[in-house]
Amino acid sequence: MTTWRVLLLLIGAAPVAAVPAEPSPGTIRIDQLGYETTGPKHAIVATPDLTPLSWTLVDSTGEPVATGTTRPFGHDPASDETIQRVDFTGFMMTGEGYRLTIGRLGSQLFSIADRPFAAAATAAMSFFYQQRSGVPIEARYVQRPDLARAAGHAREIVTCFHGRDQRSVRWPGCDYRLDATGGWYDAGDHGKYVVNGGVSAWTLLDLHERLAALGDADAFADGRLALPERGNGRDDLLDEARVEVAFLLAMQVPQGRRVTVAFSTDTGAPAKDFRTIDAGGLVHTKVADEAWTGLPMAPAADPMRRFLYPPSTAATFNMVAVAAQAARIWRQSDPAFADRALAAARRGWEAAERIPGLHASSDFTGSGGYGDRQIADERFWAAAQLFVTTGEAPFRAVVTAAPFLRDGSVDLGWGSTALAGVLTLATVPNGLPPDLHAVIRDEIVARADMLLAERDHSGYRLPFSGAHYGWGSNSTLLNRAIVLGVAYQITRNAAYRDAVADVADYVFGRNALDRSFVTGFGARTTHQPHHRFWAQAADARYPAPPPGVLSGGPNDSARMDDGDPLKGRCVGQTCWRDDWRAFTMNEVAINWNAPLVWVTAFLDATRIRSARAPG
Ligand code: 9MR
């Protein structure tokens, strides 16, 4: 990370655009995206004490339309605030320009609408199109003409990194090249990573696998998204996800190829124990620049050499899991693609089982590490996807022998993927015996109940009662919302859906900073994420971000960081700045926008439909 910092210091002479004017922060926090007409409506008020207060909801003409009294909560360690709560769920009149008031204090303006989340889900999907590598981003598919750009890394035909890493260890390279053109850029950088691409693609594909059960199979039917594939007769969510599935497949080492890899890649010591192995079937960890580029930087202007970085067991399991999932999803609509994906998954599985302890090195500069030494969860995830797709006994044996079906964990992320197996096993038809199937479903409901209990102890009604907010904290919350959403799918108990809405409310502004973390949605939104192309805040010649992009969110490691202006001045939920340099708090990433899509599309799919509406 030090290298990033150096680069960020070197830039800064370019013309800088003014940040748009916005209202000042207030102490009555609401979902700035708006509330559903028939959905839960909660606001949070930071107060000096716990005396109950009278609140009034006023409409756009200033008329009071509802009144009530706040409910004291107490001190909230995550924000270091004293909190009271407002519940105006009973108010169900659609409209714009509402404001919640307490005495002279007022919230930001908000709306009440039947489908507030629909537009956010569409915009959050557009993020993936605009992160595509290898193709031009065309003006007709994006929200503003200035978001169009030339194809980045249009012919990504790459060989293995050769040369010295940042600890001066020499890596020999390999004797082949792969065509790794395409896929999504990971984040604000131009790396394309298999670890992280995997969980991101799984999340979108998982949403697809649930939409029919949630009553909205056509949510992303052909033509719903603005994509070059529009009109091809296929689901647009699948068209977008396939971009990444294809990339994951392309990163697989061809049969019989030998590669020199390091088996000892401890983060604390130089890579050692180099051996030349038959690497056929393994998957390269990433393709990325050999050194960090500065910001701004259009992908097409990237001057760096790019390489494949060594294969790893974790990357291989990521590809296997998603390719196996893809094989069942495309089985009917594109059997040839399904066959290709399943064959790749099987080859990957065999290779990862043959070479179980090959870990990624974090010693290459120019890209993120995504190093993960605990890969039993990746193996379980891959086996679960293979089992659901094929029903074969060896995969079942791995799934049932692993501890993950019952381990109670509630977090899903790029380095902890067990839940991505559990959630699939619970709801996608498969050959587990009915009693075990029931155990898995009960287990998910039990995890969701734990999250509800956490919410009751969280000032901001979050399914997370801790005070420590880590890198990408918004995605941690959204991934917990996915567990709640699946519990709703299993039980149809509205309490779980309400808790999903609570997370959306937080992300769209009901938080201690009175800030929507999604660009373009909210009265006080995020304007300058850390991104090499959407870099207008750093250089006026570059575009501002499109709407629908999620900031990583509060990251309290800033408390300790000498270089950070927030050092010593923030707690958990307040450790965030809308600053393009703040890459630990305000970057964007595919594994963060994917659960934003999941949650907003879930809420839209499960909306209460009016009695008159067909279906
Ligand atoms: O999301 C990743 C986070 O969990 C890690 O703590 C952090 C530091 O290793 O890296 C994050 O991922 C970044 C990746 O390494 C490179 N592309 C940008 C990602 C988001 O910041």
XYZ file of C-alpha atoms in Angstrom, residues 223-428:
206
model
C -33.744 -5.018 -22.878
C -34.003 -4.003 -19.222
C -30.359 -2.901 -19.029
C -28.483 -0.664 -21.434
C -25.926 -3.109 -22.814
C -24.429 -3.940 -26.205
C -26.054 -7.376 -25.791
C -29.511 -5.775 -25.642
C -31.801 -7.528 -28.099
C -29.956 -10.848 -28.102
C -32.924 -12.575 -26.496
C -31.024 -13.346 -23.291
C -31.332 -12.078 -19.740
C -29.283 -8.892 -19.292
C -28.026 -9.788 -15.816
C -26.648 -12.993 -17.303
C -25.128 -11.133 -20.242
C -23.225 -8.920 -17.821
C -22.160 -11.718 -15.479
C -20.944 -13.763 -18.443
C -18.332 -11.120 -19.175
C -16.629 -12.108 -15.929
C -17.297 -15.830 -16.220
C -15.532 -15.768 -19.592
C -12.575 -13.972 -18.034
C -12.326 -16.507 -15.201
C -12.267 -19.334 -17.749
C -9.591 -17.561 -19.765
C -7.272 -17.441 -16.749
C -6.907 -21.229 -16.572
C -3.509 -22.732 -17.314
C -3.695 -24.972 -20.414
C -3.214 -28.705 -19.935
C 0.363 -29.859 -19.616
C 1.925 -26.440 -19.063
C 4.700 -26.253 -16.533
C 5.157 -23.167 -14.379
C 7.718 -22.265 -11.756
C 5.861 -21.192 -8.634
C 6.796 -20.334 -5.043
C 5.243 -22.548 -2.394
C 6.282 -20.334 0.456
C 4.694 -16.909 0.100
C 4.322 -15.761 3.710
C 3.490 -12.100 3.856
C 6.309 -11.584 6.349
C 9.134 -13.092 4.307
C 10.455 -13.179 0.739
C 8.891 -15.822 -1.509
C 10.848 -19.072 -1.503
C 10.586 -22.784 -2.161
C 10.349 -22.330 -5.941
C 9.376 -25.477 -7.834
C 8.469 -26.161 -11.435
C 5.147 -27.976 -11.517
C 2.605 -29.261 -13.992
C 0.233 -26.341 -13.563
C -2.389 -27.477 -16.087
C -5.883 -26.682 -14.819
C -4.785 -24.218 -12.133
C -5.925 -20.630 -12.516
C -3.767 -17.502 -12.524
C -4.522 -15.175 -9.644
C -4.678 -11.946 -11.619
C -3.641 -9.980 -14.653
C -2.403 -6.541 -13.712
C 0.074 -3.726 -14.218
C 3.663 -4.284 -13.156
C 3.624 -1.031 -11.165
C 0.905 1.221 -9.802
C -0.359 3.842 -12.203
C -1.324 7.304 -11.039
C -4.783 8.789 -10.923
C -6.381 9.944 -13.236
C -5.722 7.301 -15.863
C -8.102 6.186 -18.596
C -7.770 2.422 -19.103
C -6.835 2.923 -22.758
C -3.977 5.227 -21.737
C -2.400 2.811 -19.260
C 1.288 2.716 -20.227
C 2.341 -0.177 -17.984
C 3.378 -3.635 -19.008
C 0.861 -6.155 -17.776
C 1.411 -9.715 -16.702
C -0.290 -12.840 -15.545
C 0.560 -13.428 -11.899
C 1.209 -16.938 -10.598
C -1.589 -19.454 -10.326
C -2.955 -20.184 -6.861
C -5.225 -22.763 -5.308
C -7.617 -20.068 -4.070
C -7.969 -18.532 -7.535
C -8.564 -21.979 -8.956
C -11.411 -22.705 -6.523
C -12.933 -19.303 -7.346
C -13.061 -20.170 -11.019
C -14.332 -23.690 -10.285
C -17.197 -22.421 -8.130
C -18.402 -19.857 -10.640
C -17.864 -22.053 -13.703
C -19.848 -24.850 -12.064
C -22.616 -22.395 -11.185
C -22.557 -21.051 -14.753
C -22.815 -24.583 -16.158
C -26.267 -25.102 -14.639
C -27.464 -21.549 -15.353
C -26.626 -21.664 -19.083
C -27.499 -25.385 -19.485
C -30.705 -24.735 -21.448
C -29.942 -21.444 -23.160
C -26.378 -22.176 -24.293
C -25.397 -25.831 -23.815
C -22.028 -25.390 -25.516
C -21.041 -22.658 -23.044
C -22.372 -24.756 -20.172
C -20.283 -27.731 -21.331
C -17.179 -25.590 -21.643
C -17.698 -24.104 -18.179
C -18.260 -27.492 -16.570
C -15.206 -29.008 -18.236
C -13.102 -26.088 -16.989
C -14.545 -26.481 -13.495
C -13.699 -30.186 -13.433
C -10.167 -29.586 -14.664
C -9.775 -26.829 -12.098
C -11.062 -29.017 -9.294
C -8.596 -31.795 -10.140
C -5.719 -29.348 -10.318
C -6.584 -27.665 -7.012
C -6.888 -31.051 -5.315
C -3.509 -32.042 -6.774
C -1.874 -28.799 -5.617
C -3.758 -27.768 -2.483
C -1.326 -25.351 -0.843
C -0.291 -22.901 -3.520
C -0.900 -19.455 -2.072
C -0.769 -16.093 -3.834
C 2.157 -13.844 -3.081
C 1.393 -10.249 -2.122
C 4.861 -9.097 -3.109
C 4.008 -7.835 -6.573
C 3.576 -4.119 -6.857
C 1.012 -2.557 -9.180
C -1.999 -4.497 -7.953
C -3.749 -5.680 -4.791
C -2.770 -8.845 -2.981
C -6.057 -10.615 -2.277
C -3.900 -13.046 -0.348
C -5.832 -15.716 1.510
C -4.215 -18.622 3.312
C -7.468 -20.147 4.602
C -8.877 -21.883 1.587
C -10.994 -24.660 3.082
C -13.958 -22.322 2.561
C -13.092 -21.791 -1.122
C -12.814 -25.563 -1.529
C -16.203 -26.069 0.131
C -17.763 -23.362 -2.061
C -16.378 -24.967 -5.217
C -17.515 -28.448 -4.149
C -20.985 -27.115 -3.296
C -21.387 -25.544 -6.724
C -20.100 -28.675 -8.457
C -22.420 -30.852 -6.384
C -25.517 -28.768 -7.055
C -24.722 -28.811 -10.764
C -23.695 -32.466 -11.166
C -25.099 -34.322 -8.137
C -21.904 -36.371 -8.022
C -20.950 -38.224 -4.861
C -17.329 -37.041 -4.459
C -18.464 -33.428 -4.323
C -21.256 -34.329 -1.913
C -18.675 -35.978 0.343
C -16.595 -32.785 0.487
C -19.672 -30.683 1.206
C -21.015 -32.862 3.999
C -17.618 -33.407 5.636
C -16.856 -29.682 5.892
C -17.865 -27.700 9.003
C -19.432 -24.855 7.057
C -23.023 -26.056 6.862
C -23.359 -25.494 10.569
C -20.642 -23.017 11.511
C -23.010 -20.080 12.029
C -20.864 -17.451 10.360
C -22.707 -14.552 8.779
C -20.002 -12.909 6.724
C -19.374 -13.380 3.066
C -16.449 -11.746 1.319
C -13.665 -12.252 -1.182
C -11.654 -14.221 1.390
C -14.532 -15.998 3.115
C -16.695 -17.763 0.628
C -18.298 -20.621 2.590
C -21.655 -18.865 2.720
C -21.689 -18.722 -1.069
C -21.888 -22.503 -0.926
C -24.351 -22.677 1.967
C -26.807 -20.177 0.447
C -26.834 -22.052 -2.843
C -27.287 -25.448 -1.146
C -30.216 -24.094 0.847
C -32.327 -22.967 -2.065
C -31.115 -24.226 -5.443
